[in-house]
Short mmCIF file of C-alpha atoms in Angstrom, two decimals:
data_model
loop_
_atom_site.label_atom_id
_atom_site.label_comp_id
_atom_site.label_asym_id
_atom_site.label_seq_id
_atom_site.Cartn_x
_atom_site.Cartn_y
_atom_site.Cartn_z
CA MET A 1 23.24 -5.28 30.12
CA LEU A 2 19.81 -4.47 28.78
CA THR A 3 17.08 -3.83 31.29
CA ASN A 4 13.81 -5.75 31.19
CA VAL A 5 12.04 -2.64 29.96
CA LYS A 6 14.48 -2.27 27.09
CA ARG A 7 14.04 -5.89 26.09
CA LYS A 8 10.33 -5.31 25.71
CA LYS A 9 10.82 -2.41 23.31
CA GLU A 10 14.20 -2.95 21.66
CA ILE A 11 14.50 -5.86 19.22
CA ASP A 12 17.39 -8.33 19.42
CA ILE A 13 18.90 -7.53 16.03
CA VAL A 14 22.20 -9.36 16.47
CA GLY A 15 20.98 -12.62 17.98
CA GLY A 16 17.30 -13.01 17.08
CA PRO A 17 15.71 -14.58 13.98
CA ILE A 18 16.23 -12.10 11.15
CA LEU A 19 12.94 -12.52 9.30
CA LYS A 20 10.71 -12.18 12.36
CA SER A 21 12.85 -9.41 13.88
CA MET A 22 12.82 -7.37 10.66
CA ILE A 23 9.04 -7.57 10.44
CA LEU A 24 8.69 -6.54 14.10
CA TYR A 25 11.10 -3.66 13.45
CA ALA A 26 9.58 -2.54 10.15
CA LEU A 27 5.87 -2.65 11.01
CA PRO A 28 5.93 0.13 13.67
CA LEU A 29 8.22 2.09 11.35
CA ILE A 30 5.77 1.75 8.46
CA ALA A 31 2.90 2.68 10.77
CA THR A 32 4.90 5.74 11.91
CA ASN A 33 5.56 6.81 8.32
CA LEU A 34 1.93 6.30 7.27
CA LEU A 35 0.57 8.14 10.31
CA GLN A 36 2.97 11.00 9.65
CA LEU A 37 1.71 11.06 6.09
CA LEU A 38 -1.91 11.09 7.28
CA PHE A 39 -1.22 13.92 9.70
CA ASN A 40 0.57 15.89 6.97
CA ALA A 41 -2.28 15.14 4.59
CA ALA A 42 -4.62 16.51 7.25
CA ASP A 43 -3.11 19.93 6.53
CA VAL A 44 -4.23 19.69 2.91
CA ALA A 45 -7.58 18.10 3.73
CA VAL A 46 -8.49 20.72 6.35
CA LEU A 47 -7.57 23.50 3.94
CA GLY A 48 -9.59 21.91 1.14
CA ILE A 49 -12.69 21.51 3.32
CA PHE A 50 -12.64 24.48 5.70
CA SER A 51 -10.44 27.15 4.13
CA GLU A 52 -12.11 30.14 2.51
CA SER A 53 -9.30 30.13 -0.08
CA GLY A 54 -10.23 26.61 -1.29
CA ASP A 55 -8.08 25.18 -4.08
CA GLY A 56 -5.76 28.17 -3.85
CA ALA A 57 -4.68 27.28 -0.30
CA VAL A 58 -4.25 23.60 -1.22
CA ALA A 59 -2.19 24.55 -4.28
CA ALA A 60 -0.06 26.92 -2.19
CA VAL A 61 0.88 24.19 0.27
CA GLY A 62 1.49 21.73 -2.59
CA ALA A 63 3.78 24.22 -4.33
CA THR A 64 6.13 24.20 -1.32
CA GLY A 65 6.39 20.42 -0.95
CA SER A 66 9.33 19.73 -3.25
CA LEU A 67 11.35 22.63 -1.88
CA ILE A 68 10.78 21.57 1.73
CA GLN A 69 11.81 18.02 0.92
CA LEU A 70 14.98 19.17 -0.85
CA ILE A 71 16.22 21.25 2.07
CA ILE A 72 15.16 18.83 4.79
CA ASN A 73 16.49 15.71 3.02
CA LEU A 74 19.89 17.29 2.62
CA PHE A 75 20.18 17.70 6.39
CA VAL A 76 18.15 14.70 7.52
CA GLY A 77 20.69 12.57 5.65
CA LEU A 78 22.96 13.34 8.60
CA SER A 79 20.55 11.43 10.83
CA VAL A 80 21.30 8.33 8.74
CA GLY A 81 24.87 8.69 9.93
CA THR A 82 23.63 8.80 13.52
CA ASN A 83 21.47 5.71 12.98
CA VAL A 84 24.35 3.71 11.51
CA LEU A 85 26.92 4.76 14.14
CA VAL A 86 24.58 4.02 17.05
CA ALA A 87 23.67 0.63 15.52
CA ARG A 88 27.35 -0.28 15.12
CA CYS A 89 28.15 0.71 18.71
CA VAL A 90 25.22 -1.30 20.06
CA GLY A 91 26.32 -4.31 18.01
CA SER A 92 29.90 -4.06 19.30
CA GLY A 93 28.89 -3.21 22.89
CA GLU A 94 30.50 0.26 22.97
CA THR A 95 28.09 1.99 25.37
CA GLU A 96 30.29 4.97 26.23
CA ARG A 97 30.96 5.79 22.57
CA SER A 98 27.26 5.40 21.74
CA GLN A 99 26.36 7.96 24.39
CA ARG A 100 28.91 10.42 22.95
CA ILE A 101 27.37 9.94 19.50
CA VAL A 102 23.88 10.65 20.85
CA GLY A 103 25.03 13.79 22.69
CA CYS A 104 26.78 15.09 19.59
CA SER A 105 23.75 14.30 17.44
CA VAL A 106 21.38 16.31 19.65
CA VAL A 107 23.57 19.40 19.33
CA THR A 108 24.12 18.82 15.60
CA SER A 109 20.38 18.52 14.98
CA LEU A 110 19.68 21.86 16.67
CA LEU A 111 22.47 23.60 14.75
CA CYS A 112 21.18 22.19 11.45
CA GLY A 113 17.71 23.37 12.41
CA VAL A 114 18.91 26.92 13.05
CA ILE A 115 20.69 26.99 9.68
CA LEU A 116 17.53 25.77 7.94
CA LEU A 117 15.44 28.32 9.82
CA PHE A 118 17.41 31.26 8.41
CA VAL A 119 17.79 29.80 4.92
CA GLY A 120 14.11 28.93 4.62
CA PHE A 121 12.65 32.02 6.29
CA PHE A 122 14.64 34.63 4.42
CA GLY A 123 14.84 32.78 1.12
CA ALA A 124 11.22 31.60 0.88
CA ARG A 125 10.00 34.04 -1.77
CA VAL A 126 13.15 33.82 -3.88
CA PHE A 127 13.05 30.01 -3.89
CA LEU A 128 9.39 29.89 -4.87
CA ILE A 129 9.90 32.39 -7.69
CA TRP A 130 12.78 30.23 -8.99
CA MET A 131 10.33 27.33 -8.99
CA LYS A 132 7.87 29.40 -11.06
CA CYS A 133 5.18 29.26 -8.39
CA ASP A 134 1.84 30.47 -9.73
CA PRO A 135 1.60 34.22 -8.85
CA ALA A 136 -2.01 33.61 -7.77
CA VAL A 137 -0.84 31.52 -4.80
CA LEU A 138 2.68 32.88 -4.30
CA ASP A 139 1.92 35.03 -1.25
CA MET A 140 0.10 32.16 0.52
CA ALA A 141 2.94 29.76 -0.29
CA VAL A 142 5.50 32.21 1.12
CA LYS A 143 3.49 32.54 4.34
CA TYR A 144 3.29 28.78 4.77
CA LEU A 145 6.99 28.30 4.07
CA LYS A 146 8.16 30.99 6.50
CA VAL A 147 6.13 29.64 9.41
CA TYR A 148 7.16 26.06 8.62
CA PHE A 149 10.85 26.90 8.65
CA LEU A 150 10.57 28.71 11.98
CA GLY A 151 10.06 25.24 13.47
CA MET A 152 13.11 23.68 11.82
CA PRO A 153 15.22 23.27 15.01
CA ILE A 154 12.35 21.29 16.53
CA ILE A 155 11.81 19.20 13.40
CA MET A 156 15.52 18.38 13.15
CA LEU A 157 15.67 17.39 16.84
CA TYR A 158 12.72 15.07 16.30
CA ASN A 159 14.32 13.40 13.26
CA PHE A 160 17.70 12.86 14.92
CA SER A 161 16.14 11.56 18.15
CA THR A 162 14.05 9.10 16.14
CA ALA A 163 17.19 7.92 14.30
CA VAL A 164 18.87 7.25 17.66
CA LEU A 165 16.01 5.07 18.92
CA ARG A 166 15.91 3.16 15.64
CA GLY A 167 19.62 2.50 15.97
CA VAL A 168 19.01 0.44 19.14
CA GLY A 169 16.09 -1.41 17.54
CA ASP A 170 13.25 0.62 19.05
CA THR A 171 10.63 1.68 16.50
CA PHE A 172 7.66 1.35 18.85
CA ARG A 173 8.18 4.43 21.01
CA PRO A 174 8.58 6.84 18.06
CA LEU A 175 5.23 5.52 16.80
CA ILE A 176 3.50 6.28 20.10
CA TYR A 177 5.06 9.73 20.35
CA LEU A 178 4.05 10.54 16.79
CA VAL A 179 0.45 9.54 17.53
CA ILE A 180 0.39 11.99 20.45
CA GLY A 181 1.83 14.82 18.36
CA GLY A 182 -0.29 13.93 15.33
CA ILE A 183 -3.57 14.05 17.23
CA ALA A 184 -2.58 17.48 18.51
CA ASN A 185 -1.82 18.47 14.89
CA VAL A 186 -5.29 17.51 13.64
CA PHE A 187 -7.11 19.42 16.37
CA LEU A 188 -4.86 22.47 15.95
CA ASN A 189 -5.40 22.40 12.17
CA VAL A 190 -9.17 22.64 12.61
CA PHE A 191 -8.83 25.27 15.33
CA PHE A 192 -6.54 27.59 13.36
CA VAL A 193 -8.31 27.21 10.01
CA LEU A 194 -11.97 26.92 11.03
CA VAL A 195 -12.03 29.06 14.17
CA LEU A 196 -9.21 31.58 13.69
CA LYS A 197 -9.42 31.65 9.85
CA LYS A 198 -5.62 31.41 9.52
CA ASP A 199 -5.54 29.26 6.37
CA VAL A 200 -2.01 28.27 5.27
CA GLU A 201 -0.17 29.87 8.18
CA GLY A 202 -2.57 28.10 10.55
CA VAL A 203 -1.71 24.59 9.33
CA ALA A 204 1.99 25.51 9.40
CA ILE A 205 1.73 26.62 13.04
CA ALA A 206 -0.14 23.42 13.89
CA THR A 207 2.65 21.36 12.28
CA VAL A 208 5.37 23.15 14.24
CA VAL A 209 3.53 22.79 17.58
CA SER A 210 2.79 19.09 17.05
CA ASN A 211 6.43 18.43 16.15
CA ALA A 212 7.46 20.26 19.32
CA VAL A 213 5.27 17.92 21.38
CA SER A 214 6.78 14.79 19.79
CA ALA A 215 10.35 16.13 19.99
CA ALA A 216 9.99 17.02 23.68
CA ILE A 217 8.78 13.51 24.54
CA LEU A 218 11.55 11.90 22.48
CA TYR A 219 14.25 14.00 24.13
CA SER A 220 12.82 13.18 27.55
CA ARG A 221 13.04 9.48 26.66
CA LEU A 222 16.71 9.82 25.71
CA ARG A 223 17.38 11.55 29.04
CA LYS A 224 15.70 8.71 30.99
CA HIS A 225 17.25 5.84 29.00
CA SER A 226 19.66 3.84 31.17
CA GLY A 227 21.84 2.30 28.46
CA ASP A 228 23.47 2.96 25.11
CA ILE A 229 21.51 6.10 24.18
CA HIS A 230 21.33 7.85 27.55
CA VAL A 231 21.77 11.61 27.15
CA GLU A 232 23.78 13.50 29.76
CA LEU A 233 23.88 17.29 29.75
CA ARG A 234 27.68 17.26 30.07
CA LYS A 235 27.90 15.20 26.88
CA LEU A 236 25.81 17.62 24.84
CA CYS A 237 28.67 18.95 22.75
CA ILE A 238 30.23 18.69 19.33
CA ASP A 239 32.69 15.78 19.34
CA ARG A 240 34.88 16.44 16.31
CA ARG A 241 35.68 12.78 15.74
CA VAL A 242 32.06 11.68 16.05
CA LEU A 243 30.88 14.55 13.85
CA GLY A 244 33.43 13.58 11.20
CA GLN A 245 32.22 9.98 11.20
CA THR A 246 28.59 11.12 11.06
CA LEU A 247 29.34 13.41 8.13
CA ARG A 248 31.18 10.68 6.21
CA ILE A 249 28.04 8.55 6.29
CA GLY A 250 25.34 11.22 6.49
CA VAL A 251 26.47 13.72 3.85
CA PRO A 252 26.46 11.21 0.96
CA ALA A 253 23.05 9.99 2.18
CA GLY A 254 21.77 13.57 2.30
CA VAL A 255 23.16 14.43 -1.13
CA GLN A 256 21.61 11.25 -2.50
CA SER A 257 18.19 12.28 -1.17
CA ALA A 258 18.71 15.83 -2.36
CA MET A 259 19.38 14.69 -5.92
CA PHE A 260 15.94 13.12 -6.09
CA SER A 261 14.47 16.26 -4.56
CA VAL A 262 16.20 18.43 -7.18
CA SER A 263 14.51 16.44 -9.93
CA ASN A 264 11.19 16.83 -8.10
CA ILE A 265 11.70 20.59 -7.98
CA VAL A 266 12.29 20.67 -11.75
CA ILE A 267 9.05 18.73 -12.20
CA GLN A 268 7.22 20.94 -9.68
CA ALA A 269 8.40 24.05 -11.52
CA ALA A 270 6.84 22.68 -14.70
CA VAL A 271 3.64 21.72 -12.88
CA ASN A 272 3.39 25.21 -11.40
CA THR A 273 3.10 26.67 -14.91
CA LEU A 274 0.02 24.56 -15.72
CA GLY A 275 -2.46 26.29 -13.45
CA THR A 276 -4.18 25.79 -10.11
CA THR A 277 -6.10 22.64 -11.12
CA VAL A 278 -2.97 20.73 -12.12
CA MET A 279 -1.10 21.99 -9.04
CA ALA A 280 -3.92 20.78 -6.79
CA ALA A 281 -4.00 17.41 -8.59
CA SER A 282 -0.25 16.95 -8.22
CA SER A 283 -0.41 17.84 -4.53
CA ALA A 284 -3.26 15.39 -3.86
CA ALA A 285 -1.61 12.60 -5.87
CA PHE A 286 1.68 13.07 -4.03
CA ASN A 287 -0.08 12.62 -0.68
CA VAL A 288 -1.56 9.34 -1.95
CA GLU A 289 1.56 8.10 -3.76
CA VAL A 290 3.84 8.27 -0.76
CA PHE A 291 1.76 5.65 1.04
CA ALA A 292 3.58 3.10 -1.13
CA TYR A 293 6.94 4.81 -0.70
CA TYR A 294 6.77 4.76 3.09
CA VAL A 295 5.85 1.07 3.15
CA MET A 296 8.97 0.35 1.12
CA ASN A 297 11.05 2.80 3.17
CA GLY A 298 10.21 0.93 6.37
CA PHE A 299 12.09 -2.12 5.11
CA THR A 300 14.91 0.04 3.75
CA GLN A 301 15.50 1.54 7.19
CA ALA A 302 15.22 -1.89 8.77
CA CYS A 303 17.92 -3.13 6.39
CA THR A 304 20.18 -0.19 7.33
CA THR A 305 19.87 -0.76 11.08
CA PHE A 306 20.17 -4.56 10.92
CA VAL A 307 23.26 -4.38 8.72
CA GLY A 308 24.72 -1.70 11.02
CA GLN A 309 24.36 -3.70 14.24
CA ASN A 310 25.49 -6.98 12.71
CA TYR A 311 28.44 -5.29 11.03
CA GLY A 312 29.42 -3.86 14.42
CA ALA A 313 29.18 -7.36 15.89
CA GLY A 314 31.32 -8.78 13.07
CA GLN A 315 28.51 -11.01 11.74
CA LEU A 316 28.87 -10.46 8.00
CA THR A 317 26.85 -13.56 7.10
CA ARG A 318 23.82 -12.06 8.85
CA CYS A 319 24.43 -8.81 6.95
CA ARG A 320 24.11 -10.61 3.62
CA LYS A 321 21.07 -12.56 4.78
CA THR A 322 19.49 -9.31 5.94
CA LEU A 323 19.74 -7.84 2.44
CA LYS A 324 18.10 -10.85 0.79
CA LEU A 325 15.21 -11.03 3.26
CA SER A 326 14.60 -7.28 3.27
CA MET A 327 14.41 -7.28 -0.55
CA LEU A 328 11.81 -10.05 -0.51
CA GLU A 329 9.74 -8.43 2.24
CA ALA A 330 9.86 -5.01 0.62
CA ALA A 331 8.85 -6.38 -2.80
CA ALA A 332 5.82 -8.19 -1.36
CA ALA A 333 4.70 -5.23 0.76
CA LEU A 334 5.26 -2.68 -2.01
CA GLY A 335 3.39 -4.72 -4.62
CA ALA A 336 0.37 -5.20 -2.36
CA THR A 337 0.30 -1.51 -1.44
CA ILE A 338 0.46 -0.30 -5.06
CA VAL A 339 -2.42 -2.59 -6.04
CA LEU A 340 -4.56 -1.35 -3.13
CA VAL A 341 -3.77 2.31 -3.84
CA LEU A 342 -4.60 2.03 -7.54
CA LEU A 343 -7.85 0.17 -6.84
CA SER A 344 -8.97 2.87 -4.42
CA GLY A 345 -7.10 5.76 -6.08
CA HIS A 346 -10.12 7.82 -7.17
CA PHE A 347 -11.64 7.62 -3.70
CA LEU A 348 -8.37 8.54 -1.97
CA LEU A 349 -7.85 11.51 -4.26
CA SER A 350 -11.41 12.69 -3.58
CA LEU A 351 -10.51 13.02 0.10
CA PHE A 352 -8.22 15.89 -0.85
CA ASN A 353 -10.23 17.46 -3.63
CA ARG A 354 -13.67 16.64 -5.06
CA ASP A 355 -13.12 18.30 -8.45
CA PRO A 356 -13.40 15.52 -11.13
CA ALA A 357 -10.69 17.16 -13.23
CA VAL A 358 -8.29 17.18 -10.27
CA ILE A 359 -9.05 13.51 -9.52
CA ALA A 360 -8.52 12.43 -13.15
CA ILE A 361 -5.18 14.22 -13.48
CA GLY A 362 -4.04 12.98 -10.08
CA TYR A 363 -4.82 9.34 -10.94
CA THR A 364 -2.83 9.59 -14.18
CA ARG A 365 0.13 10.80 -12.14
CA LEU A 366 -0.19 7.80 -9.80
CA VAL A 367 -0.11 5.28 -12.65
CA TYR A 368 3.05 6.70 -14.20
CA ILE A 369 4.89 7.12 -10.91
CA PHE A 370 4.14 3.61 -9.66
CA ALA A 371 5.55 2.11 -12.85
CA ALA A 372 9.02 3.17 -11.66
CA TYR A 373 8.69 2.08 -8.02
CA PRO A 374 10.25 -1.41 -8.42
CA PHE A 375 13.49 0.26 -9.56
CA THR A 376 13.31 2.66 -6.62
CA MET A 377 12.96 -0.28 -4.24
CA ILE A 378 16.05 -2.06 -5.60
CA TYR A 379 18.12 1.11 -5.50
CA GLU A 380 17.14 2.15 -2.00
CA MET A 381 17.48 -1.33 -0.50
CA LEU A 382 20.99 -1.81 -1.89
CA SER A 383 21.89 1.68 -0.71
CA GLY A 384 20.55 0.93 2.79
#
């Protein structure tokens, strides 16, 4: 039985009204995604304003973005498997199995993080050279990438723990924990860059520390949870059956995300040959563009969790209704967001870089990218 505390935070996905429940589920998720974007954008903004390296530091961080997303998305796809399995178990009332899945996921996330740590740290320079990173910013980009990947076990633990909470219908607590970590990130960014003059490695250290704060709180929450996602130390192990089920769902999801990241790397490699101004414009525009993506992604993840729980409960009619409503909600939210971003695009880009040439190139990128977003929404929603 759910406790009163759980009922306040975890949405009734199987029995409640779908439209209202999906909105209540998606809104904290969208807020989480947007806040994470703002905190990540703070790295670029702090460098642009306070760094002695100026556009070079901003371009260096921007040059690593596609590569980071490729490697992370490949592994974070596994957390989709965790989300779906937990949702199914909650829907079918299999508490014991759900707890085994959570325990296995915690260990899996840390192992994935260690793998990423070694791959990213020792391969940073080679990867960036393959991407034709501008030699003028190569050394700074390598520094940023190495520090960032040292925190991969923490980042993976955070992502998997968040997926677990979403599987039981709780998107509120991850939002609160992100706010705590994000505030720490902003203050640490300013401290490392302005006070210690650490530039790119400073913002990378700040990112790792802030993720550690959020991950520690999330893990503590899983330990204290009294129901489906309670973590016991004796259950922190690799369950071969659970891992196999997670991989069957998560690997295709990770490969799917990685395919988009591969195309982004090809584009980034071309952008990197066009000079620092274009690199800075692309980096700034990306940080603005993903506002719209994360709004859409909130409803995609809501669709995944709602279908998962209702499928586990054997309510296929609610699964089909979920798809229709999530498509309508996502279309309305995405359209409104794109209009707002384009109307304020020049101002938003100026927050990252005040150079008129950078702003003009960045806005052109926004217009072309947004033209394809309706197709992205349809694809991702059906996939979810």
